[in-house]
C-alpha positions as a printed NumPy array, in Angstrom:
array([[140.49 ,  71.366,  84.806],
       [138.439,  74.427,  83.198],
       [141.288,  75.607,  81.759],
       [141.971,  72.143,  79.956],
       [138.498,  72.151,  79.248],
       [138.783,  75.704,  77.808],
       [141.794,  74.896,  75.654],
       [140.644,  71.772,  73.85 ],
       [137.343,  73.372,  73.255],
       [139.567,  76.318,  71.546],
       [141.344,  73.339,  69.358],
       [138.469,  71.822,  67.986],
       [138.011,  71.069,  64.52 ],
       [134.391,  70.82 ,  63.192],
       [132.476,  67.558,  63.674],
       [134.704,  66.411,  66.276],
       [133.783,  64.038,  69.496],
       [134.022,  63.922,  72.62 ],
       [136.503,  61.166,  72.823],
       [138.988,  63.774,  70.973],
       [137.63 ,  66.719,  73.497],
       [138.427,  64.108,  76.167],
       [142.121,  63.218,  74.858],
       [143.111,  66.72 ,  74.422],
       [141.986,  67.799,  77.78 ],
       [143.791,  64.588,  79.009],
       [146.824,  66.201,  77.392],
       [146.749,  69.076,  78.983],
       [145.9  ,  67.76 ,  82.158],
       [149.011,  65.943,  81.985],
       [151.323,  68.48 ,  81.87 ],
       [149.759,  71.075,  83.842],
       [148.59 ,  68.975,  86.722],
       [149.282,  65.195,  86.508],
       [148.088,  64.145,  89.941],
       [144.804,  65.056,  88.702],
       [142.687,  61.772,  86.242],
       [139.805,  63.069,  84.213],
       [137.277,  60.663,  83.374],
       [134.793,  60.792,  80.64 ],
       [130.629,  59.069,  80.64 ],
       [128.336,  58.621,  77.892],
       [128.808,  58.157,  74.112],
       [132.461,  59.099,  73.974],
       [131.878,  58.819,  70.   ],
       [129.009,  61.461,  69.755],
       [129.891,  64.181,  68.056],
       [130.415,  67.696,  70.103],
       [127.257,  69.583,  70.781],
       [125.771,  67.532,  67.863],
       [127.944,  68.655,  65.357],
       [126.502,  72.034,  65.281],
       [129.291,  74.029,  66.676],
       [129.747,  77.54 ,  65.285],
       [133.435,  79.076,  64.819],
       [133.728,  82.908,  65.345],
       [135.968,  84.614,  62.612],
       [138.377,  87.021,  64.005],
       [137.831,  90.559,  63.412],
       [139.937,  93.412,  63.329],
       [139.281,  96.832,  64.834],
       [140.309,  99.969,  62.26 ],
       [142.301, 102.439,  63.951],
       [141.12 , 106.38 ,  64.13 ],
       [141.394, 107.992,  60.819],
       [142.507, 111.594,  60.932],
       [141.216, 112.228,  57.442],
       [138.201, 114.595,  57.402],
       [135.934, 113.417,  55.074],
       [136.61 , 110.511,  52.854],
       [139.605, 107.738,  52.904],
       [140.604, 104.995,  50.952],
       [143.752, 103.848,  52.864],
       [143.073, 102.678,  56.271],
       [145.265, 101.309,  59.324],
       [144.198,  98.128,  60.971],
       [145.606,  96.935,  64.416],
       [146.643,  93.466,  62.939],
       [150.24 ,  93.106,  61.655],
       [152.686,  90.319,  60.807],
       [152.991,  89.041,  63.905],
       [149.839,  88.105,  63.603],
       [150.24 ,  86.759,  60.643],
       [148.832,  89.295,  58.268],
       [151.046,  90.165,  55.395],
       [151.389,  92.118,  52.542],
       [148.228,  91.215,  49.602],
       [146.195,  90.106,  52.026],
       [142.617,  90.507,  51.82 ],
       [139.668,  91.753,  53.757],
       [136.524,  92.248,  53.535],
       [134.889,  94.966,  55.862],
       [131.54 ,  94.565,  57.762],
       [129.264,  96.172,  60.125],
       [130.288,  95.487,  63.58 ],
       [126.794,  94.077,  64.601],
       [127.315,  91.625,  61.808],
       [127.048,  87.853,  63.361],
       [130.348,  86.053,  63.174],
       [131.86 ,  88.566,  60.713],
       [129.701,  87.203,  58.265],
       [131.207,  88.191,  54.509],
       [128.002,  87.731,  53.061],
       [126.947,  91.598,  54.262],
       [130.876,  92.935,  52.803],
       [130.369,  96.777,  52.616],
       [133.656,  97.043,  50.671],
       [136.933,  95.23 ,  50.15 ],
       [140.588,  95.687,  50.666],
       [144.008,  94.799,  49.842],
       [147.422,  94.547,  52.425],
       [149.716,  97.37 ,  50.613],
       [151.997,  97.288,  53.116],
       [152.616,  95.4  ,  56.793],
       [154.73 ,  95.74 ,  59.811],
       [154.891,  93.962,  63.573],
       [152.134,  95.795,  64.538],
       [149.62 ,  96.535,  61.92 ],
       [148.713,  96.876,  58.484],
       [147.798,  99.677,  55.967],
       [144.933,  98.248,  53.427],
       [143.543,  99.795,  50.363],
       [139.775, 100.033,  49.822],
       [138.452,  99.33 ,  46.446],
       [136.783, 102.826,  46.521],
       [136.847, 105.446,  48.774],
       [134.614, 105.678,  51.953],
       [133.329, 108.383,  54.463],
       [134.494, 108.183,  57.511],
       [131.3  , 107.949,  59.239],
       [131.004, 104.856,  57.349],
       [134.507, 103.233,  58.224],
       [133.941, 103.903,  61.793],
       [130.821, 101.504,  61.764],
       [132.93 ,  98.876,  60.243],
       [135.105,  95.818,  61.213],
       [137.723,  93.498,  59.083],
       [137.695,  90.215,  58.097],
       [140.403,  88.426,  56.76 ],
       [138.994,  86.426,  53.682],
       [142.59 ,  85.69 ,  51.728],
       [145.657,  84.973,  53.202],
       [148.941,  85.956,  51.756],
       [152.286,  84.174,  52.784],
       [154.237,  87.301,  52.168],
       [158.294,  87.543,  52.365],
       [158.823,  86.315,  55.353],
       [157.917,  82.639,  56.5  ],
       [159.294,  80.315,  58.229],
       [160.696,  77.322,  56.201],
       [159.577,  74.012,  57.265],
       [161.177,  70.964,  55.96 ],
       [158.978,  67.813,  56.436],
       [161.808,  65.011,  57.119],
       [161.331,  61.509,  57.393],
       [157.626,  60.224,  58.502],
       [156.991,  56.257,  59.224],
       [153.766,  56.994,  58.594],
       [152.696,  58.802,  55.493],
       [149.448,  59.331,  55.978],
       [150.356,  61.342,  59.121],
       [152.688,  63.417,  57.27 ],
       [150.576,  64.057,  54.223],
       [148.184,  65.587,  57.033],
       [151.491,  67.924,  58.446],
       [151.828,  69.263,  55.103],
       [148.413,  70.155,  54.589],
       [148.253,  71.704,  57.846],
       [151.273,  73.595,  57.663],
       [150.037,  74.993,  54.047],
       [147.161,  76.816,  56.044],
       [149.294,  79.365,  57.925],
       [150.757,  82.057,  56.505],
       [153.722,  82.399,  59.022],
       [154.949,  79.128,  57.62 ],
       [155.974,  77.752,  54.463],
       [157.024,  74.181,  52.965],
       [160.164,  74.281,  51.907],
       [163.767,  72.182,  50.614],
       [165.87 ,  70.799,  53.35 ],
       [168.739,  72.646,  52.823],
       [166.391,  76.21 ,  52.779],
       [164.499,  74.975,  56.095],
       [164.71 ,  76.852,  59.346],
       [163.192,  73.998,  61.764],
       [162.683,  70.419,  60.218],
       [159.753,  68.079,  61.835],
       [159.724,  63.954,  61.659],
       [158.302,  61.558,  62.921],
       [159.609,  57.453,  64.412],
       [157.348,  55.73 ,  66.188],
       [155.065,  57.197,  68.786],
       [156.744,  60.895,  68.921],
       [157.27 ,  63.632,  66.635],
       [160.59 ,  65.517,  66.93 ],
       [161.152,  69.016,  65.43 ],
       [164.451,  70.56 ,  65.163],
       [166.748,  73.914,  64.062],
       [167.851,  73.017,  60.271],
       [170.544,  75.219,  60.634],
       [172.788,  73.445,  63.193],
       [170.413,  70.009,  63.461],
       [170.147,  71.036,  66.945],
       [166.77 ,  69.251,  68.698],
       [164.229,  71.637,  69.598],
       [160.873,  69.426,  71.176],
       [159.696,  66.166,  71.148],
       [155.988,  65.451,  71.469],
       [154.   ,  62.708,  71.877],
       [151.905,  61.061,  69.33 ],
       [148.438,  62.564,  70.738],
       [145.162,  63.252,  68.616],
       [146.47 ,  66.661,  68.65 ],
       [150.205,  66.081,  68.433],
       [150.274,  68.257,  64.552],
       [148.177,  70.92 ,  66.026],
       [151.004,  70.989,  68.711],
       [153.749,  70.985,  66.744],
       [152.54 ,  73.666,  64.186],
       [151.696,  75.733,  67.328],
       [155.265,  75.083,  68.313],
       [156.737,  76.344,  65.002],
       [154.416,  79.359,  65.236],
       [155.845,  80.644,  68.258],
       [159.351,  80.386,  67.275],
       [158.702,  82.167,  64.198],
       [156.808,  84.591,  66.383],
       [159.947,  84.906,  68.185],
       [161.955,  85.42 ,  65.319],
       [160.198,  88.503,  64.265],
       [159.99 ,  89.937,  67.272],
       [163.818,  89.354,  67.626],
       [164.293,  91.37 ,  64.586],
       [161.736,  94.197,  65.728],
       [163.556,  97.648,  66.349],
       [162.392, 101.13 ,  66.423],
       [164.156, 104.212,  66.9  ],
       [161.738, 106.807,  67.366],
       [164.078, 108.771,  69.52 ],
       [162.101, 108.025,  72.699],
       [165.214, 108.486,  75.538],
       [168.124, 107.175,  75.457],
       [168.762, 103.886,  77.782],
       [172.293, 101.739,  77.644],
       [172.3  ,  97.884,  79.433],
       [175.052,  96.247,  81.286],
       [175.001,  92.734,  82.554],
       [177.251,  92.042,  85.992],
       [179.316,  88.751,  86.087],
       [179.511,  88.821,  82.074],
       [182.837,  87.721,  81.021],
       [184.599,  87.887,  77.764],
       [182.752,  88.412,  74.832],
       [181.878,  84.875,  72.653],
       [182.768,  84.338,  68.911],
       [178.949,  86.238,  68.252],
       [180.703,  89.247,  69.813],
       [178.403,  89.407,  72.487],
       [178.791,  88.787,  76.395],
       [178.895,  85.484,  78.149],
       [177.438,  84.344,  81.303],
       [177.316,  81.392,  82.728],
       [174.202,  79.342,  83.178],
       [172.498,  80.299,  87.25 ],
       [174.993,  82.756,  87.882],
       [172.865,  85.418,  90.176],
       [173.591,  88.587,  87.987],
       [171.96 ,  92.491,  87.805],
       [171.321,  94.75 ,  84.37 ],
       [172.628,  97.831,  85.097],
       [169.929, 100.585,  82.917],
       [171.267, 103.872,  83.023],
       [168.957, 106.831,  81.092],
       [171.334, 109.35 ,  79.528],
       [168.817, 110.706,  77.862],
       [167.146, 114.376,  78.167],
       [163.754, 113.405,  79.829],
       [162.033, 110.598,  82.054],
       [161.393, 107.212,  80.025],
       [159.134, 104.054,  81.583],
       [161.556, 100.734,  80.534],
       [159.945,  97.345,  80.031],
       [161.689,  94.433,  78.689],
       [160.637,  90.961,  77.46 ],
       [162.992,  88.565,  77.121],
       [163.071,  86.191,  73.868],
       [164.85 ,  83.028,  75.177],
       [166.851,  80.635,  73.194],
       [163.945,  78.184,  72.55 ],
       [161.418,  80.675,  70.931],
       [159.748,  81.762,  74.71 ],
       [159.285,  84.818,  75.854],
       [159.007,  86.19 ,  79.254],
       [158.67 ,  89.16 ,  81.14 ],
       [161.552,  90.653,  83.168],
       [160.032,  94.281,  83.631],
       [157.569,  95.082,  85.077],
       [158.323,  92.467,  87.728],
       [155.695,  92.302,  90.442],
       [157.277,  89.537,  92.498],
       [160.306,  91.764,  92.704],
       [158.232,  94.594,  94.205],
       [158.794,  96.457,  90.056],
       [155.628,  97.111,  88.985],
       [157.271, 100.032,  87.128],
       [160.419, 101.533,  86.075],
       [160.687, 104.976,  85.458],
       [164.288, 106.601,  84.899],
       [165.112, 110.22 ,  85.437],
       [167.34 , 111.54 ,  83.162],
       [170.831, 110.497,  84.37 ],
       [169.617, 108.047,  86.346],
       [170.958, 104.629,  87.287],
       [168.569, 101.491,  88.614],
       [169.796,  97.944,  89.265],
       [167.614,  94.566,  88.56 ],
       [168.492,  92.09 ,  89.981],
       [168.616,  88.761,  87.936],
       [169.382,  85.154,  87.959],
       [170.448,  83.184,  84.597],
       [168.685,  79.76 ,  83.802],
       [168.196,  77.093,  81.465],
       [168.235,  76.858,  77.94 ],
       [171.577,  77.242,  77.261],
       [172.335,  79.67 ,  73.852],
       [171.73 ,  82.981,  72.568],
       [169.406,  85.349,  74.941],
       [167.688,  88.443,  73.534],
       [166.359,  90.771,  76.62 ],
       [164.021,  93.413,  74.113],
       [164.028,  97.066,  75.904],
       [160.915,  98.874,  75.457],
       [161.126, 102.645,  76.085],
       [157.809, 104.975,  76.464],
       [156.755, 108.067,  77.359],
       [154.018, 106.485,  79.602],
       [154.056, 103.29 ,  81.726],
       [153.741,  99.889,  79.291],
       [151.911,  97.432,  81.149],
       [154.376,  94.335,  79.231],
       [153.61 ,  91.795,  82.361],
       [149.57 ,  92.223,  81.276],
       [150.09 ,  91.523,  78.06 ],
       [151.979,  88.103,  77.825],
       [150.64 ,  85.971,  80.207],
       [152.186,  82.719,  80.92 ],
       [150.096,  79.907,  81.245],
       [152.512,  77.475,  82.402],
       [156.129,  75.761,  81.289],
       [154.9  ,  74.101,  78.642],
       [156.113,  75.772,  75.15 ],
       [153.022,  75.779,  73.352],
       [151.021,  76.994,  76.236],
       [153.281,  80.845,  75.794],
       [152.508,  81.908,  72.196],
       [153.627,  85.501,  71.141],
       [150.144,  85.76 ,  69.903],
       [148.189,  86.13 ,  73.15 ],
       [150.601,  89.906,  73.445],
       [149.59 ,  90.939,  69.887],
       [145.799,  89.412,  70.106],
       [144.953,  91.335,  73.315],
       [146.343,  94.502,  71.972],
       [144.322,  94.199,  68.543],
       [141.151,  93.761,  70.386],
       [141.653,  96.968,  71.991],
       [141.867,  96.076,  75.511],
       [144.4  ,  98.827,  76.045],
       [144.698, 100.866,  72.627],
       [147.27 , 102.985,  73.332],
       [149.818, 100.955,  74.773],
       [151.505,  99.604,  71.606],
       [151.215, 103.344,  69.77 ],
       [154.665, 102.914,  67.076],
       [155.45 , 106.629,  67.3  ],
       [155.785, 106.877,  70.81 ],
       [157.666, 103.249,  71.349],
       [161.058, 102.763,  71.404],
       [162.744,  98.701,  71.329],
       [166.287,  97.661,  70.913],
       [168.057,  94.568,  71.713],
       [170.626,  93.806,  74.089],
       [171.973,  90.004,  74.196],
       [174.252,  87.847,  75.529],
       [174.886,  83.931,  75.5  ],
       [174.604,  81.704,  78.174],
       [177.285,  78.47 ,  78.714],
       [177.733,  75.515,  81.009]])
């Protein structure tokens, strides 16, 4: 129940009552813990702590500058998957400023260039570093840069509802209104339920129910799978070992030239370091519908770290389930241990209840700073496809 609480509190929207607060912990409630039946008293219609509820703006943290003196480029630990893309702009504050407040802007800055992981913004004018240290980013324009997500708004019985869809979806940068035959997913809506599927092959995704926060659901929805898509496409080769895969039981290779296995068949990846040195391995695994878990480190399994020798050979064992479709295990390699299983923390089954963001959020606030370092991370893909 505080965790429902918690959540609908996060979702929010300004002047809103308690009979929404109520419905969207209701929601949750339902498909975390249905046995439970949350009640509401009082003037359901009131408006949430009287309407005077204050919204923190994120803030970024700017990462050490190794320049001496003065700088005028600067790295912040906020990248596209967070949704911060080239020609973006910031403004940057002093860190004691309440709620990031743009009013006090010591200078601003414009995305030149943005990856996974973080961003490299140009001041107007050049600042000492003294200065920069003292100071924390605020993203004040968005920019949809090159690579949204195309979302085709199908067929909506009710218009007003959909007009509302497309002005939501215009507000994040990750996705972007597009032509049916461009689209990636496509979302409509018949009668009480909204159903969002993959354009591509008009294969259903999700169907949710028309709650008060059904299009806050859905767009959450689309933002993890484009989440997933990105980091699908991540890869960096910074020469950090050397580590091949193998999947037991996999048979022939499918038409995607890639192995097959079939769906619950118990199974082991085979890592093998042929590398020169000792590398730590974690791996998340991107599943067909957008998810993503973690397979290493895997306390349950007694793995709360993997650490190959050079020439070394370890066996996890594994056991293949549900969706069926394209699986993407992503291999992390590292110098030092990567604690993967602290940073994405399920919540539960429900899709939008995993986004990618919570990995990428936690890491910009600077919980553990080091841990996502580019130049000393290695990822690659290995994938196969699981059938009936």
């Amino acid at each position: 129940m505080s965790y429902a609480f918690c959540e609908s509190l996060h979702r929010l929207k300004k002047n809103a009552t308690y009979q929404g607060l109520f419905a969207g912990i209701s929601s949750i409630i339902t498909q975390k813990a249905p046995f439970q039946t949350p009640t509401i008293e009082g003037d359901a219609m009131a408006e949430v702590l009287a309407g005077e509820m204050v919204f923190q703006t994120a803030t970024f943290e700017l990462l050490q500058q190794q320049s001496a003196q003065y700088c005028q480029k600067i790295r912040l630990a906020v990248g596209e998957l967070y949704g911060v893309f080239t020609n973006a702009v910031f403004d940057f504050v002093p860190k004691n400023t309440a709620r990031g407040d743009s009013a006090v802007a010591v200078v601003k800055g414009k995305v030149i260039e943005a990856d996974a992981f973080g961003a490299t913004v140009e001041l107007e004018r050049p600042l000492p570093i003294e200065t920069l240290r003292a100071l924390q980013a605020v993203e004040v324009q968005k920019a949809f840069g090159k690579v949204a997500t195309g979302i085709f708004a199908g067929t909506f019985e009710n218009t007003a509802l959909k007009n509302k869809f497309l002005a939501l979806i215009q507000s994040y940068p990750m996705l972007a209104l597009t032509s049916a035959d461009k689209a990636v997913y496509e979302v409509r809506q018949k009668g009480n339920r909204l159903f969002l599927q993959n354009s591509a092959v008009q294969m259903p995704i999700d169907s949710l129910a028309l709650t008060e926060y059904a299009l806050e659901d859905c767009v959450e929805r689309l933002l993890t799978l484009s989440r997933a898509e990105l980091f699908r496409a991540m890869e960096f080769d910074n020469q950090v070992g050397k580590v091949t895969v193998k999947l037991e039981q996999a048979q022939n290779t499918a038409s995607e030239g890639v192995p097959l296995i079939k769906i619950r068949t118990a199974t082991s990846l085979i890592l093998t370091n042929q590398g020169g040195s000792s590398v730590y391995v974690s791996i998340a695994d991107i599943q067909p519908d957008g998810l993503i878990r973690v397979i290493l480190p895997d306390p349950e399994q007694g793995i709360t770290q993997l650490k190959l020798l050079p020439g070394e050979t370890q066996t996890i064992p594994l056991r293949v389930s549900p969706p069926l479709g394209m699986e993407r295990y992503k291999i992390f390699l590292t110098p030092t241990f990567l604690a993967l299983n602290t940073l994405i923390s399920s919540r539960g089954d429900a899709p939008i209840a995993h986004p990618l963001k919570q990995l990428f959020q936690k890491t910009y606030r600077g919980e553990v700073p080091d841990v996502l370092n580019v130049s000393q991370l290695s990822v690659f893909s290995y994938c196969f496809k699981i059938v009936p």
